[in-house]
Amino acid sequence: MNIDDWLSQNTFHHEAFWDLMALIRKKEEAGLKISLCIPTLNEEKTIGKEIVIFKSELMDRYPLIDELAVIDSGSTDKTREVAAGFGADVYLSADILPEQGFKRGKGENLWKAIHQLEGDIICYVDADIANIHPRFVYGLVGPLLENPDMHYVKAFYERPLTFSTGTRPSGGGRVTEILVRPLFSLFYPELTAIVQPLSGEYAVRREVLQEIPFPIGYGVETSHILDVFQKWGLGAFGQTDLDQRVHRNQTTRALGKMSFGILQSFLNRATAHGKIGDLCQLQSIYRAFQVTDNQHEQLLTEIIEEERPPMVTVQNYRKKFGIEKAE
């Protein structure tokens, strides 16, 4: 499938899926369960509103999702209390598959959700969205319910950029535009059709999620795109325009750390896929600078993109879901 065909056939707008009763009928006809997972770390300011809207509109009023869960990395604020108070199932990542140990990171939460949740489709939504709306879920699961051959649906949207003096209506997604899109253009040009490969909202079939490894940190979304593309091709993807996403913008220094982690995952995948030759030993220290009173200070941060293996290789997961008899 070429880029033009993919864009015309696999790109949607959330308004195409506004008929929630029609989606529920398709879900029931296919015998599917849908889980919604919100990964968290200190999100007490926004998590409550997300839970209220998703539970009231997509579980109580229209039973599109069957499970609403928060997977938390160990928040020190009241994230877990707020989420539980509004009716979400709340889990500490460290308590899931304890024999596998605990690693702090968003990717760790997403990976453990595959084991903890029951859905045939899992929809991930970030916890920091200020303009939350049910479209952040139905706009992503809708294409999967209507297209049995589609496996992985990403969100895209306008992302306002907030300054100290105001807000610009677009300009967010800076790491995508100055890092990931140039890399995809060089090595995986078909993937440039995905408008926002780093978006934190996507819906995926379990049979795909369980087959791919998960970096525990910044590289998880990028590696997902590359691994799914390598195994199932561009046709496995869909993308949905959700109009606009408002959230807190990160500092340039934080984006530098993110880019460093993403680059590690990308280079490892590009090497494994034969896109580039063997690499030298990559450094794990991200180096930045700050100036205080005309003094330049080097800031060193160790960032190692550890990875979790495909969940299907974990014995307790295979046992829970009856994939095969546990050894």
Coordinates of N, CA, C and O in Angstrom, one line a residue, residues 36-39 50 54 123-127 129 132 136-137 140 200-202 245:
L36 N -9.9 0.5 28.6 CA -9.3 1.8 28.5 C -8.2 1.9 29.6 O -8.5 1.7 30.8
C37 N -7.0 2.2 29.2 CA -5.9 2.3 30.2 C -5.3 3.7 30.2 O -5.0 4.3 29.1
I38 N -5.2 4.3 31.4 CA -4.6 5.6 31.5 C -3.4 5.5 32.4 O -3.5 5.2 33.6
P39 N -2.2 5.6 31.8 CA -1.0 5.5 32.6 C -0.7 6.8 33.3 O -1.0 7.9 32.8
E50 N -10.9 13.3 33.6 CA -10.9 12.2 32.5 C -11.7 11.0 33.0 O -12.5 10.5 32.2
F54 N -15.1 9.8 30.9 CA -15.1 8.4 30.2 C -16.0 7.5 30.9 O -16.7 6.7 30.2
C123 N -7.2 0.6 24.6 CA -7.1 2.0 24.2 C -6.3 2.7 25.3 O -6.7 2.7 26.4
Y124 N -5.2 3.3 24.9 CA -4.3 4.1 25.8 C -4.6 5.6 25.6 O -4.6 6.1 24.5
V125 N -4.8 6.3 26.7 CA -5.0 7.7 26.7 C -4.1 8.4 27.8 O -4.2 7.9 28.9
D126 N -3.4 9.4 27.4 CA -2.5 10.1 28.4 C -3.4 10.8 29.5 O -4.6 11.1 29.2
A127 N -2.9 11.0 30.6 CA -3.7 11.6 31.7 C -3.6 13.1 31.9 O -4.3 13.6 32.8
I129 N -4.6 15.5 29.7 CA -5.4 16.3 28.6 C -6.4 17.2 29.3 O -7.2 16.8 30.0
I132 N -10.4 17.1 27.6 CA -10.8 15.7 27.4 C -12.2 15.6 26.9 O -13.1 16.4 27.3
F136 N -11.7 11.0 22.4 CA -10.4 10.5 22.5 C -10.4 9.0 22.6 O -9.3 8.4 22.6
V137 N -11.5 8.4 22.9 CA -11.6 6.9 22.9 C -12.4 6.4 21.7 O -11.9 5.6 20.9
L140 N -10.8 6.4 18.3 CA -9.7 5.4 18.1 C -10.2 4.0 18.0 O -9.6 3.2 17.2
G200 N 0.1 10.1 22.4 CA 0.0 9.2 23.5 C -1.4 8.5 23.5 O -1.7 7.8 24.4
E201 N -2.2 8.7 22.5 CA -3.5 8.1 22.4 C -3.6 7.1 21.2 O -3.4 7.6 20.1
Y202 N -3.8 5.9 21.5 CA -3.9 4.9 20.4 C -4.7 3.7 20.9 O -4.7 3.4 22.1
R245 N -5.8 18.9 20.9 CA -5.5 18.3 22.2 C -4.7 19.4 23.0 O -3.7 20.0 22.5

